[in-house]
Coordinates of N, CA and C in Angstrom, one line a residue:
X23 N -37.5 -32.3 22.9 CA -38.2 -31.2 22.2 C -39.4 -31.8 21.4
X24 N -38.8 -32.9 20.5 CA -40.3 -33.3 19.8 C -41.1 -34.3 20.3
X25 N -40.6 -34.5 21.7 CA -41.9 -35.4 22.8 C -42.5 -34.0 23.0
X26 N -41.9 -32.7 23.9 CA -43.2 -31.8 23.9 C -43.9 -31.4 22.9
X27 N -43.4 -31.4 21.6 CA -44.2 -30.6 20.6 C -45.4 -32.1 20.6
X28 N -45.0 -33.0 20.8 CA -46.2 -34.2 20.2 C -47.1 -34.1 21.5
X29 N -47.1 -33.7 22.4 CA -47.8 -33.7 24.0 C -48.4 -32.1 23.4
X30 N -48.3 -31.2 22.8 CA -49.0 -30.3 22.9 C -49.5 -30.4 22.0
X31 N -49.2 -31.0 20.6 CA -50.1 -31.5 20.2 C -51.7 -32.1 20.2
X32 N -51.5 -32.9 21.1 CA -52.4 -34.2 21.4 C -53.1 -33.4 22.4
X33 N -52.9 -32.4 23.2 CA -53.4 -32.0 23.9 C -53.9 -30.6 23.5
X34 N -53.8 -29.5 22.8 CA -54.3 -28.6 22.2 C -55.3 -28.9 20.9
X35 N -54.9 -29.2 20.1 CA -55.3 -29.4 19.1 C -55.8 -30.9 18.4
X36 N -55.8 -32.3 19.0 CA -55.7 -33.1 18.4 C -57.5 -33.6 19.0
X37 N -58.3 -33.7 18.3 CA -59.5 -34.0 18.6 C -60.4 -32.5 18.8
X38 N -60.1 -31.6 18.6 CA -60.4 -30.2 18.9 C -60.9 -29.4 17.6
X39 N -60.0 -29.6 16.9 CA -60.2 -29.0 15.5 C -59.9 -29.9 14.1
X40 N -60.7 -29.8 13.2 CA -61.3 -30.3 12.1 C -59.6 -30.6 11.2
X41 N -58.9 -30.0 11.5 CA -57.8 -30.1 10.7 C -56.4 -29.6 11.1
X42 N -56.5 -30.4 12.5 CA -55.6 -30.0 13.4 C -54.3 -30.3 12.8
X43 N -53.8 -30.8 12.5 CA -52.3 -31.1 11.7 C -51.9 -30.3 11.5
X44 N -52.9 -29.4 9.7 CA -52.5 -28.7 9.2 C -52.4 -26.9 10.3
X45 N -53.5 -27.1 11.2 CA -53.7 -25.9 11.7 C -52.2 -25.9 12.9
X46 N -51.6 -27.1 13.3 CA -50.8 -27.1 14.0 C -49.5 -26.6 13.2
X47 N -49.2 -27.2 12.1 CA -47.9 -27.0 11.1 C -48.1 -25.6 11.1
X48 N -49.1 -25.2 10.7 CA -48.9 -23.5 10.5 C -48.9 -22.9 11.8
X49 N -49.0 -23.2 12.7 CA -48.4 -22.3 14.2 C -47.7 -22.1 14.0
X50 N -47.1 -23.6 14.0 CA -45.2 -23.5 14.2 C -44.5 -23.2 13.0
X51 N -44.9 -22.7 11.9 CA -43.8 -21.7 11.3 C -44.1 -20.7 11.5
X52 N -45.6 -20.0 12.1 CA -45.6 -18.3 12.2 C -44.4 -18.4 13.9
X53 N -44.4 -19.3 14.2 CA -43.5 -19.1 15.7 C -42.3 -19.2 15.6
X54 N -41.8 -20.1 14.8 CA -40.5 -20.1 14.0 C -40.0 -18.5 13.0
X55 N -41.1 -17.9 12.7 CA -40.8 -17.4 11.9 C -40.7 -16.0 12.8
X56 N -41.4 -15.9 13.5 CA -41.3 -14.8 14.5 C -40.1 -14.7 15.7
X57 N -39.7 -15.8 16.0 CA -38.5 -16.2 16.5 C -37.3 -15.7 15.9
X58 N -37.2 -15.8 14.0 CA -36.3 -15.9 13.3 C -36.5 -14.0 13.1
X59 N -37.6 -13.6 12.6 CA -37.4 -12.0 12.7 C -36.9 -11.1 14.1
X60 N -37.1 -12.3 15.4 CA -36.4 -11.4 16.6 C -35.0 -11.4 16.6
X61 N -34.7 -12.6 16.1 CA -32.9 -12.9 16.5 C -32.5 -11.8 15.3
X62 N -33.0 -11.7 14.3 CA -32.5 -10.8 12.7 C -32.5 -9.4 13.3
X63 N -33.7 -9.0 14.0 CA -33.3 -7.4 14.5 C -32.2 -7.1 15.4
X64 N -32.5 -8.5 16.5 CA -31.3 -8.4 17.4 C -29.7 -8.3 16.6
X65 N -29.8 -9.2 15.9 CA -28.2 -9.1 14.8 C -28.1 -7.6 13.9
X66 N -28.8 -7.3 13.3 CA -28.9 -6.3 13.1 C -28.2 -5.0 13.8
X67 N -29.1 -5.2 15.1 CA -29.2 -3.6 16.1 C -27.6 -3.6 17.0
X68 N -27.4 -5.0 16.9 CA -26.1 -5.0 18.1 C -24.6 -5.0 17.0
X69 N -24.9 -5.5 15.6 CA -24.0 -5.9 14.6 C -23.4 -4.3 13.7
X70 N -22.3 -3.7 14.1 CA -21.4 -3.2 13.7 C -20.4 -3.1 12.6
X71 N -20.6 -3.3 11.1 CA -19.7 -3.6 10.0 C -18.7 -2.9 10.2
X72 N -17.3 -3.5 9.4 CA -16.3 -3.0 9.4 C -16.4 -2.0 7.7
X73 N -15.9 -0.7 8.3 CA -15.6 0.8 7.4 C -14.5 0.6 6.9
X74 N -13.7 -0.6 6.4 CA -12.7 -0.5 5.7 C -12.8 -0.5 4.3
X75 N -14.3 -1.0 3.6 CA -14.5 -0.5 2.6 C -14.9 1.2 2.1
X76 N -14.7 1.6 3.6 CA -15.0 3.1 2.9 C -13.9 4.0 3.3
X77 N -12.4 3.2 3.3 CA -11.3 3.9 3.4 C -10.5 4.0 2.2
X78 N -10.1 4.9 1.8 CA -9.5 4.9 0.4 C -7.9 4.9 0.9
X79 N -7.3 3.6 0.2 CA -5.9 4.2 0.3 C -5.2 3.8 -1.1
X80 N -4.3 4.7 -1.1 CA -3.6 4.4 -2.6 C -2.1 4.5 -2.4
X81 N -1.4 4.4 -3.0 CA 0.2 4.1 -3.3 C 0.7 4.7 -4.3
X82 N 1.3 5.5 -4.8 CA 2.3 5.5 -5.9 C 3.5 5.8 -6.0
X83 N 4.0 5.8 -7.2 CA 6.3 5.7 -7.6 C 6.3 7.1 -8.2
X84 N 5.1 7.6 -9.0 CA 5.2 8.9 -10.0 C 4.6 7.9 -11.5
X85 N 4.5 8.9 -12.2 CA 4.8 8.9 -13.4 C 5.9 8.6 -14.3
X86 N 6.8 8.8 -13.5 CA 7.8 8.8 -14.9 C 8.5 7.2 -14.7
X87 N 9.5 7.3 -15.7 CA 10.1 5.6 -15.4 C 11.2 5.4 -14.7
X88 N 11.6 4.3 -14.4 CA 12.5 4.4 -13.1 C 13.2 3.4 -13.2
X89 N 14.4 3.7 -12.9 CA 15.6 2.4 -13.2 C 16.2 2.4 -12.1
X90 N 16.5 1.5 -11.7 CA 17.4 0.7 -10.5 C 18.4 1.7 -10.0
X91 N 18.6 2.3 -9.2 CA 19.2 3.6 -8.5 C 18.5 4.9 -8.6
X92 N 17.8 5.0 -9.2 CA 17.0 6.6 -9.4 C 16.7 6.9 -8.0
X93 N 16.1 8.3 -7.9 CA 15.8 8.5 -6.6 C 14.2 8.8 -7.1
X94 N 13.1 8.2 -5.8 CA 12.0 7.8 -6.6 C 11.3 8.2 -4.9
X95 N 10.4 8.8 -5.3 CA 9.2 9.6 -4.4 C 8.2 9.1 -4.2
X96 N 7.9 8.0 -2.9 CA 6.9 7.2 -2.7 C 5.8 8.4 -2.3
X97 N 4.5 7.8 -2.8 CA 3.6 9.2 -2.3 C 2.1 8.2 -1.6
X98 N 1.8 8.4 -0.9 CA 0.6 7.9 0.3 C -0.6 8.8 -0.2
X99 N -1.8 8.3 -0.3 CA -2.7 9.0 -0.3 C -3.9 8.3 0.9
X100 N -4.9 8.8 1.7 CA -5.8 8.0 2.0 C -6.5 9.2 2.2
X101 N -8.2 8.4 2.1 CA -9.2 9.6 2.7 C -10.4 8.1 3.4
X102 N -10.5 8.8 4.5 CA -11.9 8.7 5.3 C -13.3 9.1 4.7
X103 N -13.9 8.1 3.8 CA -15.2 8.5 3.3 C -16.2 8.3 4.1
X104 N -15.9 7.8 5.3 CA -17.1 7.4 6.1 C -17.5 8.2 7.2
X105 N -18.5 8.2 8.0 CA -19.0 8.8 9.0 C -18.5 9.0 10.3
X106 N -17.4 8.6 10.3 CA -16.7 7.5 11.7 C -15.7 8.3 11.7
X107 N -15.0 8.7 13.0 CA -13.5 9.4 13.2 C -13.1 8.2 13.2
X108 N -11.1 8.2 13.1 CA -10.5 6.9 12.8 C -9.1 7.9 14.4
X109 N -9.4 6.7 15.1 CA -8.9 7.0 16.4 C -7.5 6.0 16.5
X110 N -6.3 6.5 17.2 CA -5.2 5.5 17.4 C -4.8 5.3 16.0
X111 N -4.6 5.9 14.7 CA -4.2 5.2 13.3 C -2.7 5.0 13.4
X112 N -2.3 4.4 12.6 CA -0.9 3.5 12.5 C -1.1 3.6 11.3
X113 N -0.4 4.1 10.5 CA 0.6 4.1 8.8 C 1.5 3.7 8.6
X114 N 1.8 2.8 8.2 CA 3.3 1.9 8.2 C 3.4 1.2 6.7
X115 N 4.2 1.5 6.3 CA 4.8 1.1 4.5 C 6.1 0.4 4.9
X116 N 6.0 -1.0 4.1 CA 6.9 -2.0 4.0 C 7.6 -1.7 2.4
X117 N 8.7 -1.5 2.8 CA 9.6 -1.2 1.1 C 10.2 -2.2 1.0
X118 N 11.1 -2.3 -0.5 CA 11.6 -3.3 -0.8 C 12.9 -3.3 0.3
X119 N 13.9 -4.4 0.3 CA 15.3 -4.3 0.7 C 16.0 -3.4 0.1
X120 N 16.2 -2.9 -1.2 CA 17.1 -2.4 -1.9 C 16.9 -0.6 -1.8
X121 N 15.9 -0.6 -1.2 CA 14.9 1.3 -0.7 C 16.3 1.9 0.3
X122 N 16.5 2.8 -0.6 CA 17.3 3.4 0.8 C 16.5 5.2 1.1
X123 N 16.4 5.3 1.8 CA 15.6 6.4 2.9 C 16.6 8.1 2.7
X124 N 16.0 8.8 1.7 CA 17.0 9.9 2.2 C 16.4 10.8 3.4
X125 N 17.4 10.8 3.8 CA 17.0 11.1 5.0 C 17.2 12.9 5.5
X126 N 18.0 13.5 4.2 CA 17.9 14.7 4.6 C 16.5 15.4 3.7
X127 N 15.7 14.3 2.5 CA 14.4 15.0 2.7 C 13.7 14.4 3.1
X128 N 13.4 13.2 3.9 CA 12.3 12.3 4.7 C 13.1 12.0 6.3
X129 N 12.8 12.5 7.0 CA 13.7 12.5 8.7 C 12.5 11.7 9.1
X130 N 13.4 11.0 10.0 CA 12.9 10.3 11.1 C 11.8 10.8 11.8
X131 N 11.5 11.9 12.0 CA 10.4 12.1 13.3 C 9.4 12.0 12.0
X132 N 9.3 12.7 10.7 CA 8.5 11.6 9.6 C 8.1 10.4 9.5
X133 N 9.0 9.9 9.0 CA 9.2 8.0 9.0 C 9.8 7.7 9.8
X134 N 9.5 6.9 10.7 CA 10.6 6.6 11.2 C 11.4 5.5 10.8
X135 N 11.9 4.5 11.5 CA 13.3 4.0 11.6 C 12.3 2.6 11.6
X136 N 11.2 2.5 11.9 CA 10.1 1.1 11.8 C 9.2 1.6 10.8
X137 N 9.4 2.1 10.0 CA 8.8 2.6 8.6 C 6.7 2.8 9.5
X138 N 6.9 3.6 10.1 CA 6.2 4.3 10.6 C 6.0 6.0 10.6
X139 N 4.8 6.8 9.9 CA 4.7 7.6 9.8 C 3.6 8.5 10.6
X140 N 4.9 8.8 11.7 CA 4.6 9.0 13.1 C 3.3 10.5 13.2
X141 N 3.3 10.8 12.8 CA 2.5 12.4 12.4 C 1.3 12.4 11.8
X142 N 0.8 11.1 11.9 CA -0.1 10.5 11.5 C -1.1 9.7 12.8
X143 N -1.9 10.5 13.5 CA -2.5 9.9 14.7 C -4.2 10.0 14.6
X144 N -5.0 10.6 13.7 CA -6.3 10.2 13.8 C -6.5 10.8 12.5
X145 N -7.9 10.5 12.4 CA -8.6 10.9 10.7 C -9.6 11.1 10.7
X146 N -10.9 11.9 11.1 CA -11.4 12.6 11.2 C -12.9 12.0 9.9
X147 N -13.8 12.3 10.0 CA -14.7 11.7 9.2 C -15.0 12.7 7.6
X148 N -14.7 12.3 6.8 CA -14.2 13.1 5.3 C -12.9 13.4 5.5
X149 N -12.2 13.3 6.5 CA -10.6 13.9 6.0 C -9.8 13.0 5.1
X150 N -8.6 13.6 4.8 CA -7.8 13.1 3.6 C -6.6 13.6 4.4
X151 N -5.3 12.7 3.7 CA -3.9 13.1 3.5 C -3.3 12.4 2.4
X152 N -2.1 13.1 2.8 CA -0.6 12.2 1.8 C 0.2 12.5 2.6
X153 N 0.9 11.4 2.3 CA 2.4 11.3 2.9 C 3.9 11.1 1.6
X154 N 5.0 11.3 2.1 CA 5.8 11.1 1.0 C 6.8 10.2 2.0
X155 N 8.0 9.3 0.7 CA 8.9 9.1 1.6 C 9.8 9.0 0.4
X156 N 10.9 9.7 0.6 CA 11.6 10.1 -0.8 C 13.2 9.0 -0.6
X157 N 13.6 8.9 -1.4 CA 15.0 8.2 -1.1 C 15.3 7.0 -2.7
X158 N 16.0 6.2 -2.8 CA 17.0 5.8 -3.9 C 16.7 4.0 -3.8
X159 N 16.3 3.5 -4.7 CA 15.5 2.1 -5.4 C 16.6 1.5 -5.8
X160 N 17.0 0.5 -5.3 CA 18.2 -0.6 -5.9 C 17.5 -1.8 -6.0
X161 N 17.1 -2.3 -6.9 CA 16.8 -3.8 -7.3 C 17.2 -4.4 -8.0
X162 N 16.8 -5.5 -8.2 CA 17.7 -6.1 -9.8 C 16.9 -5.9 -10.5
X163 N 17.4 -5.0 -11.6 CA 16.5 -5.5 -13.0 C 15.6 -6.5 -13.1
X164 N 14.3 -6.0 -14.0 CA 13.0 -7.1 -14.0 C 13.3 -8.1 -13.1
X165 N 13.2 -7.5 -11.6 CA 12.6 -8.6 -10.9 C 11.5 -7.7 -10.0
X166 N 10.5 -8.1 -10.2 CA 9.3 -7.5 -9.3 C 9.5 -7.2 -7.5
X167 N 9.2 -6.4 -7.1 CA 9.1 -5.8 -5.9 C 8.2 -5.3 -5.1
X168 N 7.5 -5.4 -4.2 CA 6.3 -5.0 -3.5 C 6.5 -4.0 -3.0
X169 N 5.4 -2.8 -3.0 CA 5.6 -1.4 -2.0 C 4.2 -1.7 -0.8
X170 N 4.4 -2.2 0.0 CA 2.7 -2.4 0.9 C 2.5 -1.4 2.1
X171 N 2.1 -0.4 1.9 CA 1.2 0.4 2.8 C 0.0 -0.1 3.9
X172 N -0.1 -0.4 5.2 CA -0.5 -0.5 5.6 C -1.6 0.6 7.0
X173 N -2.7 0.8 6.9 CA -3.5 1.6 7.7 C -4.5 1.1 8.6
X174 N -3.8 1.0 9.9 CA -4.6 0.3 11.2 C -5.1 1.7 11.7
X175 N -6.6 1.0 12.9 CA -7.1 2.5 13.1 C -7.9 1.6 14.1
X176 N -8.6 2.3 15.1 CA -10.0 2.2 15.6 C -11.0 3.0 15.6
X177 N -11.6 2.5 15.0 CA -13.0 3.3 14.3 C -13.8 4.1 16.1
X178 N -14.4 5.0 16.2 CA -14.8 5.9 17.0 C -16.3 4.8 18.3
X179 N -16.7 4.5 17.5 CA -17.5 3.8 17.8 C -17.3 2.2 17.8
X180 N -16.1 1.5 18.3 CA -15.6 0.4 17.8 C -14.7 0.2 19.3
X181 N -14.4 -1.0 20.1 CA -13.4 -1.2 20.6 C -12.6 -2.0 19.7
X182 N -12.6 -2.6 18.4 CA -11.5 -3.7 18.0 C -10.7 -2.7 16.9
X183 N -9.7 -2.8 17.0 CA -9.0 -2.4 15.2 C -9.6 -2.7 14.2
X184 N -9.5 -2.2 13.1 CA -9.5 -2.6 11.7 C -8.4 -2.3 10.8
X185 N -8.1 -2.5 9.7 CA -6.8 -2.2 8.8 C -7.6 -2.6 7.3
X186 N -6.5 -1.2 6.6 CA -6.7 -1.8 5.4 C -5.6 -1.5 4.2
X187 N -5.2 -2.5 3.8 CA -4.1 -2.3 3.0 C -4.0 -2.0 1.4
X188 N -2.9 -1.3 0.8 CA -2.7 -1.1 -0.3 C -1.6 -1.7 -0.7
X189 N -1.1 -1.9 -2.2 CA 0.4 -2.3 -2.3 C 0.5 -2.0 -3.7
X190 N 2.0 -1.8 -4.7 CA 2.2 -1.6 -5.9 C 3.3 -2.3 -5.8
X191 N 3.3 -3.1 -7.4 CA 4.5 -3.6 -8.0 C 5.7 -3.1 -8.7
X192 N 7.0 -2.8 -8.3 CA 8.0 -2.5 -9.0 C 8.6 -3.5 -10.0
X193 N 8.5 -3.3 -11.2 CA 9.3 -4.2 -12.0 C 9.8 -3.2 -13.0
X194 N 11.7 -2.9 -12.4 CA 12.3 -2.3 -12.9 C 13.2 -2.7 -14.3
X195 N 13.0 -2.3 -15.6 CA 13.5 -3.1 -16.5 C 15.1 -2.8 -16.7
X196 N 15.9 -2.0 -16.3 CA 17.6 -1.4 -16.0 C 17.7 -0.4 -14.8
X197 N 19.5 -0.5 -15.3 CA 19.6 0.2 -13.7 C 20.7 1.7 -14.4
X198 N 20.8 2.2 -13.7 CA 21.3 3.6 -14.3 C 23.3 3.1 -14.1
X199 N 23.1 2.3 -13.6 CA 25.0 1.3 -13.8 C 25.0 0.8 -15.2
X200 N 25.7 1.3 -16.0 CA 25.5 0.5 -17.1 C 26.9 -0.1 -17.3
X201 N 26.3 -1.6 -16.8 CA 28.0 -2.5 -17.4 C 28.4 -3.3 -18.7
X202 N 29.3 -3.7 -18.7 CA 29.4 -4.1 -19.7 C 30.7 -5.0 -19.8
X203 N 31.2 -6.3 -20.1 CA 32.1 -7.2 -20.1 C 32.7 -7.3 -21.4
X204 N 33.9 -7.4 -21.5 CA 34.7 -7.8 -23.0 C 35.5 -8.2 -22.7
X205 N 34.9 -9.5 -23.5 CA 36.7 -10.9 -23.6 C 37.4 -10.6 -24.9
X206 N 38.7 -10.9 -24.6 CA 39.5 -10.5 -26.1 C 39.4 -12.1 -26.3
X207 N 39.6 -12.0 -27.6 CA 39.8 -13.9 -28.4 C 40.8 -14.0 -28.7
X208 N 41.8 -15.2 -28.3 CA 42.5 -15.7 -28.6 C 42.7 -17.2 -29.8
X209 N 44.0 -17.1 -30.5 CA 44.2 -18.4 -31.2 C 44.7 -19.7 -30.6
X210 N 45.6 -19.3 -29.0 CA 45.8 -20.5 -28.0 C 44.9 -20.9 -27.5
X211 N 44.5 -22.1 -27.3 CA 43.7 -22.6 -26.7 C 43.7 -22.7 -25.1
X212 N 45.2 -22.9 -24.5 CA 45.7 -22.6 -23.4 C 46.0 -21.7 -22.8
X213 N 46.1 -20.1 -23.8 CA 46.5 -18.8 -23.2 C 45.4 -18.4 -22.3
X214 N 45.6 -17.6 -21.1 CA 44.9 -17.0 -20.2 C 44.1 -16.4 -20.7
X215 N 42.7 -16.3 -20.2 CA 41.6 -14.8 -21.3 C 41.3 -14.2 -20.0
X216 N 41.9 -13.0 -21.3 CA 41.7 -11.6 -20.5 C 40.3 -11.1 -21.0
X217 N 40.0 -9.7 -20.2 CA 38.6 -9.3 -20.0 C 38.7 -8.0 -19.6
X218 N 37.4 -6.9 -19.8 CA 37.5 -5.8 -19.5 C 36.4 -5.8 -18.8
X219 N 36.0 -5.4 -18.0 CA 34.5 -4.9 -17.1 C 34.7 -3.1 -16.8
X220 N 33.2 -2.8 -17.3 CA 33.5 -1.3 -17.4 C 32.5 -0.9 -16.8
X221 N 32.3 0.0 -16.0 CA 30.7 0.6 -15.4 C 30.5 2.2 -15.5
X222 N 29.4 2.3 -16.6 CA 29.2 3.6 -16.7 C 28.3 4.6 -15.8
X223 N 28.0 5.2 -15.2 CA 27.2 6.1 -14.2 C 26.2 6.9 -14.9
X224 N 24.9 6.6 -15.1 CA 24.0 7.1 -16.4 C 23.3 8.2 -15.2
X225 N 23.4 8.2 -14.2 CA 22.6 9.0 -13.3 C 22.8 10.7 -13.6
X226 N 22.3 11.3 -12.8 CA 23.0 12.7 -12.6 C 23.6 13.0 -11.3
X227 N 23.9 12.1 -10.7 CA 24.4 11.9 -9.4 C 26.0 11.6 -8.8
X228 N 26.3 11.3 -8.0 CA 27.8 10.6 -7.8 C 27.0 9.7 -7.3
X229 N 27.5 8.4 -7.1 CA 26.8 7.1 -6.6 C 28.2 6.2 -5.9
X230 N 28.2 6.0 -4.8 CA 29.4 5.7 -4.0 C 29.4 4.1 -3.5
X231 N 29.9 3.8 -2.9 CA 30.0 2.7 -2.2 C 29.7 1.0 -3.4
X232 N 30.3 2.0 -4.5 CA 29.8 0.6 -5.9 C 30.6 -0.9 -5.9
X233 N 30.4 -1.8 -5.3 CA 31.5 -2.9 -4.8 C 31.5 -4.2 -6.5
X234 N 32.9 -4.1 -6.2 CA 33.5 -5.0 -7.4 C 33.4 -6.3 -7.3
X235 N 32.8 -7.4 -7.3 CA 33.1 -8.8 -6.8 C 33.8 -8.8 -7.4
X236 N 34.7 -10.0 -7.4 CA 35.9 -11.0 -7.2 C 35.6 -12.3 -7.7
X237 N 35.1 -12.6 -6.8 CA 34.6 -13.9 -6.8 C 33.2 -14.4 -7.1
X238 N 33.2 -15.1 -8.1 CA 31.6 -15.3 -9.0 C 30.8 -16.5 -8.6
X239 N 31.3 -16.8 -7.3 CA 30.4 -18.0 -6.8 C 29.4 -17.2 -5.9
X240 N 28.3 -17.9 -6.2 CA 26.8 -17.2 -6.1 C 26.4 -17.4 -4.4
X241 N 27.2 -18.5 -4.1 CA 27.6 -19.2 -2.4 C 28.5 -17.7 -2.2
X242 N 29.1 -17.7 -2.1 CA 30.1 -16.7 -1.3 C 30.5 -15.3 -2.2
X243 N 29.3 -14.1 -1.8 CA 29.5 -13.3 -2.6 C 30.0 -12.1 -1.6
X244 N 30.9 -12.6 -0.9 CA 31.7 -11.7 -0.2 C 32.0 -10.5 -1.0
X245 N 32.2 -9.4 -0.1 CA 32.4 -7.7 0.3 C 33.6 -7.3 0.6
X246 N 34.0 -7.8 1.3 CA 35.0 -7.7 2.4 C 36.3 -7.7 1.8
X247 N 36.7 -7.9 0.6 CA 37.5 -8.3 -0.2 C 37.4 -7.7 -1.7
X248 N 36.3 -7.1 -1.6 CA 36.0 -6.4 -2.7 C 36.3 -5.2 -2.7
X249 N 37.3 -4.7 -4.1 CA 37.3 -3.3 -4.4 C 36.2 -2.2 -4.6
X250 N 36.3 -1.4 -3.5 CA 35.1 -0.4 -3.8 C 35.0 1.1 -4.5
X251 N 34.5 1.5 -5.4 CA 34.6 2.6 -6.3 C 33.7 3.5 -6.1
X252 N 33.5 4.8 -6.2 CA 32.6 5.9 -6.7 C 32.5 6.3 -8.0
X253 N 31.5 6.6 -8.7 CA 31.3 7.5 -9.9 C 30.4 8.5 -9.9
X254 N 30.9 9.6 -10.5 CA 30.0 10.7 -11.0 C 29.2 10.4 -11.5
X255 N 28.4 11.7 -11.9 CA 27.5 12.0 -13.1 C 28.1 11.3 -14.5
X256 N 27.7 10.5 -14.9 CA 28.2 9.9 -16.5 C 29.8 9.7 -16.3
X257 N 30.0 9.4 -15.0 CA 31.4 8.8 -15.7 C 31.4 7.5 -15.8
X258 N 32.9 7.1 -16.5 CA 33.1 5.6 -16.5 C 34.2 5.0 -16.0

């Protein structure tokens, strides 16, 4: 390349004109430079951005506050601000482990069973929705938990996917179980200590399948062996 540029040189311009150097240096940046505005329109005219910044998606629990067994109403919002239909969409929300699904107000052909929210198949250019998914939050106290909503789609004018995600943090500070442990004290140092464990039901609910460990090794927190109880509404 810069043997030819030195041969056109010497041969155009070198003994020809009064200030051929300089008159040659400025060719070759209007040619460079004209080169560089062709490839910019070409990138431009064939270059397609991705419309996931002009998808709105949001997440929420409600307003009110929520303790560890409540029944708690996930709510989906998204809107299509852009110009573009949203073709093939997939809405899929990842819940914690402890989420249980009621299922006589959120059914399956709803959500399904791959936390897919089947009834949800395209989006239209300005459209909006919401979705709900209602059901009962078990975590452990203050420990944080992720809700992540996810919205895959192919834009109308697009062969590739795009996606864009939302998520909120659960950090539940109690649970509507309210326990509570009492050792009696003794003056033998040798006598056996006894103890009371008591579990109150703060809900307005019956709450079933409440399992008793046994055994306090954090290795083996077997079930299987464990006494299991129901409680009402506020009982104990």
């Amino acid at each position: 390349m810069l043997k030819h540029l030195n041969n056109h040189y010497h041969k155009k311009y070198h003994g020809v004109y009064a200030h051929a150097k300089k008159l040659f240096a400025f060719d070759l940046a209007l040619l460079f430079f004209a080169v560089a505005m062709i490839a910019g329109n070409l990138f431009l005219f064939f270059w397609k951005p991705s419309i996931a910044g002009l998808i709105d998606l949001s997440i929420s629990l409600g307003n009110e506050r929520i303790r560890s067994g409540d029944a708690v109403n996930v709510t989906i919002n998204f809107t299509n601000t852009s110009k573009i239909k949203l073709k093939d969409v997939s809405l899929g929300l990842r819940l914690p482990k402890g989420f249980i699904v009621d299922r006589n107000k959120t059914s399956a052909e709803v959500f399904s069973d791959h936390s897919i929210f089947t009834l949800v198949k395209e989006l239209n250019a300005g459209a909006s929705g919401q979705v709900e998914v209602r059901g009962w939050l078990w975590i452990e106290p203050k420990k944080e938990e992720r809700f992540i909503v996810n919205l895959s789609y192919q834009p109308e004018d697009k062969k590739n996917r795009e996606q864009k995600l939302s998520s909120i943090i659960a950090n539940i500070p109690e649970s509507v179980l309210l326990t509570k442990l009492d050792f009696s004290t003794s003056t033998f140092s040798n006598s056996p200590a006894r103890f009371s464990y008591t579990i109150q039901n703060l809900s307005d609910r019956t709450i079933d399948n409440i399992f008793i460990l046994q055994n306090l090794d954090v290795n083996n927190l077997a079930q299987k062996n464990s006494p299991k109880i129901s409680l009402s509404a506020n009982e104990t």
